[in-house]
Short mmCIF file of C-alpha atoms and ligand atoms in Angstrom, two decimals:
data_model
loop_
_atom_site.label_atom_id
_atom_site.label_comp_id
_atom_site.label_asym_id
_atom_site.label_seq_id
_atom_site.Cartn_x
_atom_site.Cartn_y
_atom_site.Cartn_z
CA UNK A 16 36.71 -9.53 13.71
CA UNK A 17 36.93 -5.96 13.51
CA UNK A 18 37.06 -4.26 10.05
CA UNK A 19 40.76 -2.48 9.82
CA UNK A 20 40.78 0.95 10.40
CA UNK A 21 38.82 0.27 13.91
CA UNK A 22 42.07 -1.82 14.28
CA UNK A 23 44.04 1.00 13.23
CA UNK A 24 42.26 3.22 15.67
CA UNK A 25 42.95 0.82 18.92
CA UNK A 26 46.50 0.30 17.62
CA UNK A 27 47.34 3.88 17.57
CA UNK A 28 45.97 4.31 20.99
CA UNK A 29 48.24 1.31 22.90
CA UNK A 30 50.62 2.52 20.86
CA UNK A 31 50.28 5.71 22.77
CA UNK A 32 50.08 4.09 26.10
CA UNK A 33 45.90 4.02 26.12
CA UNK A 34 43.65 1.06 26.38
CA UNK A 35 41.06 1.25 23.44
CA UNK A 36 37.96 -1.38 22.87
CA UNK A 37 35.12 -1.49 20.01
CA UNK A 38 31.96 -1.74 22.11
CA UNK A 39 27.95 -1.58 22.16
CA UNK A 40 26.06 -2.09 19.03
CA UNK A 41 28.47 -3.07 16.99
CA UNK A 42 30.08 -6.18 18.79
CA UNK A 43 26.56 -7.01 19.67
CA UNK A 44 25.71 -7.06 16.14
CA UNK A 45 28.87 -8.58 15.02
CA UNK A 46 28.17 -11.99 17.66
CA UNK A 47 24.95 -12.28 15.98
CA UNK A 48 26.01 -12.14 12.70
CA UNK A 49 24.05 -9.37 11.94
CA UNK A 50 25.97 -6.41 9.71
CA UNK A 51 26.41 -2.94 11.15
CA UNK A 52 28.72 0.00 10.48
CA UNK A 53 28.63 2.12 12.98
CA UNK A 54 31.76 1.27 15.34
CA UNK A 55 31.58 2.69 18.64
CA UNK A 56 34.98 2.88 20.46
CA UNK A 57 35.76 3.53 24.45
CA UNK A 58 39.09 4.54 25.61
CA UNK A 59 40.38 6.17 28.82
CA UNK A 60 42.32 8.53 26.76
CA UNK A 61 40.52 11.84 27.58
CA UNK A 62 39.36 13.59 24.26
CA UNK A 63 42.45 15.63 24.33
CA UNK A 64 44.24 13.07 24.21
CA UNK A 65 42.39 11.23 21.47
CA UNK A 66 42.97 14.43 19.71
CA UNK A 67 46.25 14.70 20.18
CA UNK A 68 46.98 11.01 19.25
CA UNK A 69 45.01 11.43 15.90
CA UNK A 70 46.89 14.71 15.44
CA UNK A 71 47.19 13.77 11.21
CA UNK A 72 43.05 12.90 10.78
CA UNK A 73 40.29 14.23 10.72
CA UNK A 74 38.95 14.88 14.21
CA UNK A 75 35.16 16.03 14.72
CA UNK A 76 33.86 17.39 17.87
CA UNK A 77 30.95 15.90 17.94
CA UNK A 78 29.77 15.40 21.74
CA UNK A 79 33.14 16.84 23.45
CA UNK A 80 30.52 17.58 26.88
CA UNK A 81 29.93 13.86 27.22
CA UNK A 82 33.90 13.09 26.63
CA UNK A 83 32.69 11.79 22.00
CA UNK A 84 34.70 12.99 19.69
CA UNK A 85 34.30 11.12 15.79
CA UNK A 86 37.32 10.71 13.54
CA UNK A 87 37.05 9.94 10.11
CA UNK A 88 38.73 7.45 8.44
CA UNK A 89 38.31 7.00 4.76
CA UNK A 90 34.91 9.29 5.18
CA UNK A 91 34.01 6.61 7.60
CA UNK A 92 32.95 8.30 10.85
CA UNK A 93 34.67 6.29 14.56
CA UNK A 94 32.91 7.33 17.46
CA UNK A 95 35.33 7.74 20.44
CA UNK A 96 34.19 8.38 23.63
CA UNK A 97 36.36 8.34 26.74
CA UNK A 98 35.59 6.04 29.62
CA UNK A 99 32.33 7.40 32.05
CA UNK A 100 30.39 6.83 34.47
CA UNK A 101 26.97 9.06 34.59
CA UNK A 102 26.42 11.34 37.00
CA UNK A 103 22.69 11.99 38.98
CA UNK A 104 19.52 11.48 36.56
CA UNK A 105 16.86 13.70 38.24
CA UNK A 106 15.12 14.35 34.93
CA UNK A 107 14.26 10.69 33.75
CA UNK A 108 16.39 11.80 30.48
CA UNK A 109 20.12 13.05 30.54
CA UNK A 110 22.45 13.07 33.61
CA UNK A 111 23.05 15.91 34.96
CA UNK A 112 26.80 15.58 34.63
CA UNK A 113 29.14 13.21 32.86
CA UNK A 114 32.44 11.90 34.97
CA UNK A 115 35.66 10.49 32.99
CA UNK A 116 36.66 6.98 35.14
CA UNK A 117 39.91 5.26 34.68
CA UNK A 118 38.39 1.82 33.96
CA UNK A 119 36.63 0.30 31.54
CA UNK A 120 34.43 -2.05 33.75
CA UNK A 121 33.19 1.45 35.13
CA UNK A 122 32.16 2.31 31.49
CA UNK A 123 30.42 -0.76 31.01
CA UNK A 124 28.28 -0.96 33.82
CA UNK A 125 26.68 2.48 32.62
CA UNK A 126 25.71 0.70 29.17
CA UNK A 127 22.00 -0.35 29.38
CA UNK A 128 21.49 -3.98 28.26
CA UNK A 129 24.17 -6.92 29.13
CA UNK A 130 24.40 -7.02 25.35
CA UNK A 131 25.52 -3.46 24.88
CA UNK A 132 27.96 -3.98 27.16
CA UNK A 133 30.69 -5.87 25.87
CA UNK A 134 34.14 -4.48 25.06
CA UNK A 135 36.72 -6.28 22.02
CA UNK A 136 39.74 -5.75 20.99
CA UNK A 137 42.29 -7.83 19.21
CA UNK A 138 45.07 -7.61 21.17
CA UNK A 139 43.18 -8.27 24.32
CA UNK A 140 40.16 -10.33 23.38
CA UNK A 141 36.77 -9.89 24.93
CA UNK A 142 35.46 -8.29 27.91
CA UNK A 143 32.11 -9.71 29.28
CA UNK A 144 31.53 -8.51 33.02
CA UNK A 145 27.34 -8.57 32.89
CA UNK A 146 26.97 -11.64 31.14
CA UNK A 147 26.16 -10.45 27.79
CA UNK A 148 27.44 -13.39 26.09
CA UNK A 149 25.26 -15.50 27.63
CA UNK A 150 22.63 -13.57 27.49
CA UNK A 151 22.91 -13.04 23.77
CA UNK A 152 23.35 -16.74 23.07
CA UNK A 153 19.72 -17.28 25.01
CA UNK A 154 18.21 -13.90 23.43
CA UNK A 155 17.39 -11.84 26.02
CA UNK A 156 17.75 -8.54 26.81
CA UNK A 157 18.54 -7.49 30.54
CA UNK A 158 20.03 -4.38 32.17
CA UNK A 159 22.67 -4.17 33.64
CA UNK A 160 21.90 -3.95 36.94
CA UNK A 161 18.91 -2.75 38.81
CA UNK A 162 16.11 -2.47 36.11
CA UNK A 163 13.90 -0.04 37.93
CA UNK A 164 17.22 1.99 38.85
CA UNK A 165 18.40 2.06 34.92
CA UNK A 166 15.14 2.61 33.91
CA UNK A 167 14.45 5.65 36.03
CA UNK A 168 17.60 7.14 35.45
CA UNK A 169 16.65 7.45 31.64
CA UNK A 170 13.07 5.97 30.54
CA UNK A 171 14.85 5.84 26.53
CA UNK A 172 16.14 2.34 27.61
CA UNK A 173 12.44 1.23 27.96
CA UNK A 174 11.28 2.25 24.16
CA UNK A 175 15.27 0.82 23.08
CA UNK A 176 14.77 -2.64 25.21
CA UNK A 177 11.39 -2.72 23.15
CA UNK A 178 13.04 -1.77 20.24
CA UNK A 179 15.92 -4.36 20.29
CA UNK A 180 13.11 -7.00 21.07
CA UNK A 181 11.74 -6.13 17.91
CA UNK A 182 14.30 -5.98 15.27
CA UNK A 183 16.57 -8.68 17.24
CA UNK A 184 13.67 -11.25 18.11
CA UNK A 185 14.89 -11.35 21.98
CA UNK A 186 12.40 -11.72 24.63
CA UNK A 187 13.08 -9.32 27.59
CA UNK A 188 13.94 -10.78 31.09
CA UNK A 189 11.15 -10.89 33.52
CA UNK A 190 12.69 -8.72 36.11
CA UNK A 191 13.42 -6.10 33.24
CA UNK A 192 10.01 -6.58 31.95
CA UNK A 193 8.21 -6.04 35.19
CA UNK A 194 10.37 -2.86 35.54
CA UNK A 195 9.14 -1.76 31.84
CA UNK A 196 5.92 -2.21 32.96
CA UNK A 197 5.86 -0.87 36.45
CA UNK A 198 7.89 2.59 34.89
CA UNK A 199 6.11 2.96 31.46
CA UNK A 200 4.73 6.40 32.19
CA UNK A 201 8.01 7.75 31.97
CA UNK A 202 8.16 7.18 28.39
CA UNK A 203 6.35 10.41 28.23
CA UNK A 204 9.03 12.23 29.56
CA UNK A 205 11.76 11.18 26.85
CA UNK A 206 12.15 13.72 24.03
CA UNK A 207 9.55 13.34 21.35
CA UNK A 208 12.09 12.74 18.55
CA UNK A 209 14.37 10.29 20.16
CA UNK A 210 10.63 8.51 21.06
CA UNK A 211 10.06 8.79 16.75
CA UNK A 212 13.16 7.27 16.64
CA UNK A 213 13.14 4.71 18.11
CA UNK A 214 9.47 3.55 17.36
CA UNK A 215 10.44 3.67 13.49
CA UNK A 216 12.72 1.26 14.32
CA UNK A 217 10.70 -0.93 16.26
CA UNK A 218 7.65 -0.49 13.67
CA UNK A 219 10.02 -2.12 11.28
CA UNK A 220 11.52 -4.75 12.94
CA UNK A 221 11.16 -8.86 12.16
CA UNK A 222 9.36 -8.91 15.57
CA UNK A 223 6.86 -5.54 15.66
CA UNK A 224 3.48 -8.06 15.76
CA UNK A 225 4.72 -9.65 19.00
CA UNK A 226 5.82 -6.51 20.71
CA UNK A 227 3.34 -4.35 19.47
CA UNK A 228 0.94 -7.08 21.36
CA UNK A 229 2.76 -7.62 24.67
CA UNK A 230 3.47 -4.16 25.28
CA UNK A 231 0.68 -2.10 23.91
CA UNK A 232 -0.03 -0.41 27.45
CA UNK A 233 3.51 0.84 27.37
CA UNK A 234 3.91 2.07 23.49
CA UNK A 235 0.17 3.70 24.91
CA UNK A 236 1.86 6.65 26.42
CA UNK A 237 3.01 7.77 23.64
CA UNK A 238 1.06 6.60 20.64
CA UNK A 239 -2.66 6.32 20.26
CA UNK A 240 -2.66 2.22 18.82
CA UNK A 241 -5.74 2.67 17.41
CA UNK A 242 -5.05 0.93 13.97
CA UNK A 243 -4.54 -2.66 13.47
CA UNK A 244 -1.86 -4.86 14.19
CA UNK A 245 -2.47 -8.23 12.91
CA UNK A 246 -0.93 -8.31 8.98
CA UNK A 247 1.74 -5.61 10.14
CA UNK A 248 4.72 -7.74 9.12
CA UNK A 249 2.71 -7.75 5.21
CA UNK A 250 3.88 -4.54 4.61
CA UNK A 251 7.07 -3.27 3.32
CA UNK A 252 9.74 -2.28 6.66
CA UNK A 253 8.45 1.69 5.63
CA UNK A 254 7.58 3.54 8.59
CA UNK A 255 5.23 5.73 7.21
CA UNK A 256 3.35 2.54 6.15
CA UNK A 257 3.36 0.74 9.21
CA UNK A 258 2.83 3.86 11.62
CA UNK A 259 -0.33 4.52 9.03
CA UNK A 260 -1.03 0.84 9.70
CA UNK A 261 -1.14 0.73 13.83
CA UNK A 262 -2.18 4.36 14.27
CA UNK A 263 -5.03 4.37 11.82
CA UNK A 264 -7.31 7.55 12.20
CA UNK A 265 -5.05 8.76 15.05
CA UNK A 266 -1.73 8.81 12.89
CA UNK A 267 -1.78 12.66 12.25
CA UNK A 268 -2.10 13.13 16.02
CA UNK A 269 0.49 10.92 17.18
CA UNK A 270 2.80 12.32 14.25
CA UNK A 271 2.07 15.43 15.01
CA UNK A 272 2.80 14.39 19.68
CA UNK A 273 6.38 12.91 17.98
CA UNK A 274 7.27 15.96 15.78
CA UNK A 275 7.31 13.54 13.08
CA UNK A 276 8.65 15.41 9.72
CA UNK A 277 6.06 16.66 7.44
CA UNK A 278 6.98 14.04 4.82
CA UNK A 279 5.67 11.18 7.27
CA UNK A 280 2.81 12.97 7.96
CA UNK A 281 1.73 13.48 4.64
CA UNK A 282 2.40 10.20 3.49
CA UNK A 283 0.67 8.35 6.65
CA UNK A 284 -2.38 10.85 5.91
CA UNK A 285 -2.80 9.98 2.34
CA UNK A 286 -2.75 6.10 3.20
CA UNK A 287 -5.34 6.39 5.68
CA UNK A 288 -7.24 7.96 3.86
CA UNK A 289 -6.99 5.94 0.84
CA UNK A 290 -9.71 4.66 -1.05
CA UNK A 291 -10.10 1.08 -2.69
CA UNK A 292 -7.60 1.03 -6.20
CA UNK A 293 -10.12 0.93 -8.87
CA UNK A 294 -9.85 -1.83 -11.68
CA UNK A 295 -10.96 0.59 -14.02
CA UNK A 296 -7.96 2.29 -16.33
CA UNK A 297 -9.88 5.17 -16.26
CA UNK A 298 -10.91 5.32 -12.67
CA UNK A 299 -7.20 4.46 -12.12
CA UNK A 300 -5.52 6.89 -13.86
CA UNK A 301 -7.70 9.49 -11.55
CA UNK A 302 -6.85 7.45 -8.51
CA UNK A 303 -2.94 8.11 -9.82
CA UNK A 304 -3.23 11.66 -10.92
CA UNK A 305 -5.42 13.09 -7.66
CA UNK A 306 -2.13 11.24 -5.33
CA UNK A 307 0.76 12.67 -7.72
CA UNK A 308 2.99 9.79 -9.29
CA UNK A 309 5.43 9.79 -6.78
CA UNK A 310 2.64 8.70 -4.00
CA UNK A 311 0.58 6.37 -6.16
CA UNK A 312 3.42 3.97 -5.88
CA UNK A 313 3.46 3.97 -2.16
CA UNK A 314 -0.24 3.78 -1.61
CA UNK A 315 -0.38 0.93 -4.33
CA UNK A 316 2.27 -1.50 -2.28
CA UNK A 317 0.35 -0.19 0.86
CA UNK A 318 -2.87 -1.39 -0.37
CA UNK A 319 -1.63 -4.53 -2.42
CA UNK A 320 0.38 -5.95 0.83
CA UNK A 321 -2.93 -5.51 3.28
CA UNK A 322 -5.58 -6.42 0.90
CA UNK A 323 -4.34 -7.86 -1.78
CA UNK A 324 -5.80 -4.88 -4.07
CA UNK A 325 -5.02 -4.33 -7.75
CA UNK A 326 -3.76 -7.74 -8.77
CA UNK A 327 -4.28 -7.05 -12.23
CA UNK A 328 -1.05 -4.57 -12.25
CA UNK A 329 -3.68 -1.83 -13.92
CA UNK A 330 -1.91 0.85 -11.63
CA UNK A 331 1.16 -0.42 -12.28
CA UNK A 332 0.52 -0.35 -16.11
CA UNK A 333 -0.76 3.22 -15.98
CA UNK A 334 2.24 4.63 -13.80
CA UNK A 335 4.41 3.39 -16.06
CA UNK A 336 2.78 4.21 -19.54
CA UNK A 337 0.35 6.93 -19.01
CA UNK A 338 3.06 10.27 -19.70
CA UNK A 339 -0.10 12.50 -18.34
CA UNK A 340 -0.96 12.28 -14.76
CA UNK A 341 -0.90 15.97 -13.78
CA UNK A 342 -1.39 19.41 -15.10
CA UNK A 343 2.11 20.19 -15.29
CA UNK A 344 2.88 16.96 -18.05
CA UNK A 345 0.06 18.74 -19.85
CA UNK A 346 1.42 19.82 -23.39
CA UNK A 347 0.05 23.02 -23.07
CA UNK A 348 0.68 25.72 -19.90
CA UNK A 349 -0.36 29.16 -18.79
CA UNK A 350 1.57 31.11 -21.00
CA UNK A 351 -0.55 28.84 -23.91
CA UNK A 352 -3.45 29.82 -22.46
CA UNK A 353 -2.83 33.60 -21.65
CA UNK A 354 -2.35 33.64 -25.84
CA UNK A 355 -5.59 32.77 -26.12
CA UNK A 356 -6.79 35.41 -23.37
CA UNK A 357 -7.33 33.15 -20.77
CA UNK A 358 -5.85 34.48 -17.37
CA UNK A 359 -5.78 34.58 -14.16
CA UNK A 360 -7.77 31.72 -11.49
CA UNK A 361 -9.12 30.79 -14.71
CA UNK A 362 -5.84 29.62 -16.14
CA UNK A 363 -5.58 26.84 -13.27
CA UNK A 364 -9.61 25.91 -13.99
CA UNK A 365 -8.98 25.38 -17.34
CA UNK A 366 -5.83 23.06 -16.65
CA UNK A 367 -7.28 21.13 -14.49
CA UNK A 368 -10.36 20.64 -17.14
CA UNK A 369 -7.97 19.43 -19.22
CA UNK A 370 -6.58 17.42 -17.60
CA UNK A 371 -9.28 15.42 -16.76
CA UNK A 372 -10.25 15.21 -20.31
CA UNK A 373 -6.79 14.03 -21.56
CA UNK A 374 -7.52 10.94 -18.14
CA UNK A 375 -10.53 9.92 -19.82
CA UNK A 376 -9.22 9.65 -23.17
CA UNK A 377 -11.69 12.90 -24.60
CA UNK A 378 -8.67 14.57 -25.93
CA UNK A 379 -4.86 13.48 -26.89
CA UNK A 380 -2.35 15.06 -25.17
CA UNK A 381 -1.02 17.76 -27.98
CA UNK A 382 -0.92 21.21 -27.88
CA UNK A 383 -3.27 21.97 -31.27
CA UNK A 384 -5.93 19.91 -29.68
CA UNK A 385 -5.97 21.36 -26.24
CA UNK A 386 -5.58 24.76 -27.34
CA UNK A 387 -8.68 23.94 -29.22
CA UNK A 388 -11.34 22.14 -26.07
CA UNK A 389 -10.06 25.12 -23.96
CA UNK A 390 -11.37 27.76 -26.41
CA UNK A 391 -14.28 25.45 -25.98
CA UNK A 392 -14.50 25.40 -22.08
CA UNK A 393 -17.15 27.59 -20.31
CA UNK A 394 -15.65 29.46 -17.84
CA UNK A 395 -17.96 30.69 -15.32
P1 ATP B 30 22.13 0.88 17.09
O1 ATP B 30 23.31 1.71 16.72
O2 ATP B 30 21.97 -0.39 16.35
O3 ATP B 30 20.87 1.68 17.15
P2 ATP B 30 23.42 0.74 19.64
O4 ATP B 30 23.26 -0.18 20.81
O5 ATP B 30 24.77 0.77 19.00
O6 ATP B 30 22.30 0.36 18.60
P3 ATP B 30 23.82 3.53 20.04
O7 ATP B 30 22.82 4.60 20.29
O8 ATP B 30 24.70 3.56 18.84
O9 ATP B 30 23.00 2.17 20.07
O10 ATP B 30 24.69 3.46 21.38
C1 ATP B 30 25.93 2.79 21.48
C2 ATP B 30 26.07 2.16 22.85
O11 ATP B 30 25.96 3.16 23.86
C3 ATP B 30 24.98 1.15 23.21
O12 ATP B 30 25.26 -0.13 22.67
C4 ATP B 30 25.02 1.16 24.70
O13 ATP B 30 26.15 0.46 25.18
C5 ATP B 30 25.24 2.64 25.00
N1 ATP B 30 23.97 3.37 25.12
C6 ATP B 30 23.28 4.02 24.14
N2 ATP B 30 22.17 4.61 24.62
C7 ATP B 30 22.16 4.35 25.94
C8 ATP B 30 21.29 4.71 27.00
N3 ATP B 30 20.19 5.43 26.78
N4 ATP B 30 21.60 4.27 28.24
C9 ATP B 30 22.72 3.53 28.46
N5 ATP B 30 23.58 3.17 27.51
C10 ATP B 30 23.31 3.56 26.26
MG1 MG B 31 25.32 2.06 17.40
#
């Protein structure tokens, strides 16, 4: 059930007198057959102790505050966090104080979903006090315990219960639900990146149509939906592509709300803003060389999963055969130029004239011949 060095871990610490269970994602995962490698393990060995016990590894203190520390095992990284129960949430996002408890039922009751909160371990079997068995077996997610209470202590669990409905394909419990509903202006109050987070996650999940539909008034607070949603399981699971896709004209400003990274931004711009991919060679190698080859490819499988565009492969043909597609796979560069007295702004002018005549076939690619047409180009 549990690969071996997460055994190893949970050995070493009854070994040492502690009790020590793989929980959250990972079991979760594991009962529904569903891969995952990141192994969270709760113990109620304080982290000195955990420390001390895995005196011979490599011990990394990663959230000491909140009682995690991550050992690594065969440059696999083991969360362990000690058993605790969170304190007073008067922000809506962290507690204000973490407390170490003495048993794990205590630990598991501060989990948020009956799914997330169920403990393993070999030598003792399984721990399910919240029902997350069943639960699991009839694919839903609930909290555990009060929904409006867990909900308002930290308003993450609302975008992670959609999120989990989305890549799991659970429906969420009505009580939860109404809760989600009833406290979805908090959502605005979560940190814009773990929001980012989580939403690229639930853009890309088996279920996004569904929840993207039912819960559009939440995922409202904190991205303006003003795209489409109906082919959104066409595209690749990219989250550039599918944030392009929902957002629409509004993706640089929701990007921008979520302190996206400039990557994402640039590539959700360029794909709303694409054009039609022409059928032309020509017209496509222009299409190709004004996005940069690296781009062309993403805006092509964009375009070809929502409209079915350039079934002829001529983009494809020219990415991979055409050895010009910008100024700098020119055969010729500035210091060419500046030999013929050509310098300054006017180097780039003349490049990019070039350029275009090497796209539409006026001139080959070799030096003697472009030397020559820019001798030729009137430089104004
Ligand atoms: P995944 O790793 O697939 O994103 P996960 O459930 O493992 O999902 P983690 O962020 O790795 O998510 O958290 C590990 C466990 O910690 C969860 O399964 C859950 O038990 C608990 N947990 C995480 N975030 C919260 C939260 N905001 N509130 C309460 N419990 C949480
Ligand atoms: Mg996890």
């Amino acid at each position: 059930m549990l690969p071996k060095n997460a055994e190893l871990i949970i050995n070493m610490f009854n070994d040492a007198g502690y009790e020590a269970y793989a929980v959250g994602g990972y079991m979760r995962d594991k009962l529904l057959g569903r891969n995952s490698d990141d192994i969270d393990i709760t113990t109620n060995a304080l982290p000195e102790q955990t420390k001390s016990v895995f005196s011979g590894f490599s011990v990394l203190e990663t959230g000491i505050k909140h009682g995690t520390v991550t050992i690594l095992i065969d440059h696999t990284p083991y969360e362990v966090t000690t058993y605790r129960t969170d304190g007073e949430y008067t922000d809506s996002r962290h507690p204000d104080n973490v407390e170490f408890v003495r048993d794990v039922k205590t630990d598991l009751a501060r989990r948020d979903f009956t799914m997330n909160a169920i403990a393993y371990s070999h030598r003792t079997g399984y721990l399910d006090f919240f029902g997350g068995f069943e639960d699991i077996k009839k694919k839903i997610i609930r909290t555990v315990g009060d929904p409006y209470k867990r909900f308002s202590e930290d308003a993450l669990r609302i975008l992670r219960a959609l999120r989990f409905s989305s890549v799991l394909g659970f429906a969420i419990e009505e009580n939860t639900q109404k809760a989600i509903f009833d406290l979805a202006d908090n959502i605005a109050l979560v940190a814009p990146e773990r929001i980012f987070t989580e939403l690229k996650k639930l853009l890309c999940g088996d279920n996004a149509y569904a929840v993207l539909k039912e819960y559009a008034a939440v995922l409202n607070r904190v991205i303006k939906l003003n795209g489409e949603v109906d082919n959104i399981s066409k595209l690749p699971k990219d989250h550039s592509m599918r944030f392009a896709y929902v957002c629409g004209a509004s993706v640089g400003e929701s990007l921008r709300f979520l302190r996206a990274d400039n990557q994402t931004k640039h590539i959700c711009k360029m794909l709303v803003d694409s054009e039609p991919i022409p059928n032309d060679i020509t017209d496509c190698r222009i299409y190709c060389s004004k996005l940069g080859r690296e781009y062309s490819r993403i805006v092509f499988d964009y375009r070809k999963s929502l409209y079915n565009e350039d079934q002829s492969g001529i983009c494809e043909f020219v990415l991979e055969n055409d050895k010009c597609l910008s100024v700098s796979e020119l055969d010729i560069n500035g210091n060419d130029l500046m030999g013929i007295c050509i310098s300054g702004k006017n180097i780039r002018v003349v490049l990019n004239e070039l350029l275009l005549c090497v796209l539409t076939d006026k001139i080959e690619n070799k030096k003697e011949s472009l030397l020559l047409k820019a001798k030729d180009i009137d430089i104004r």
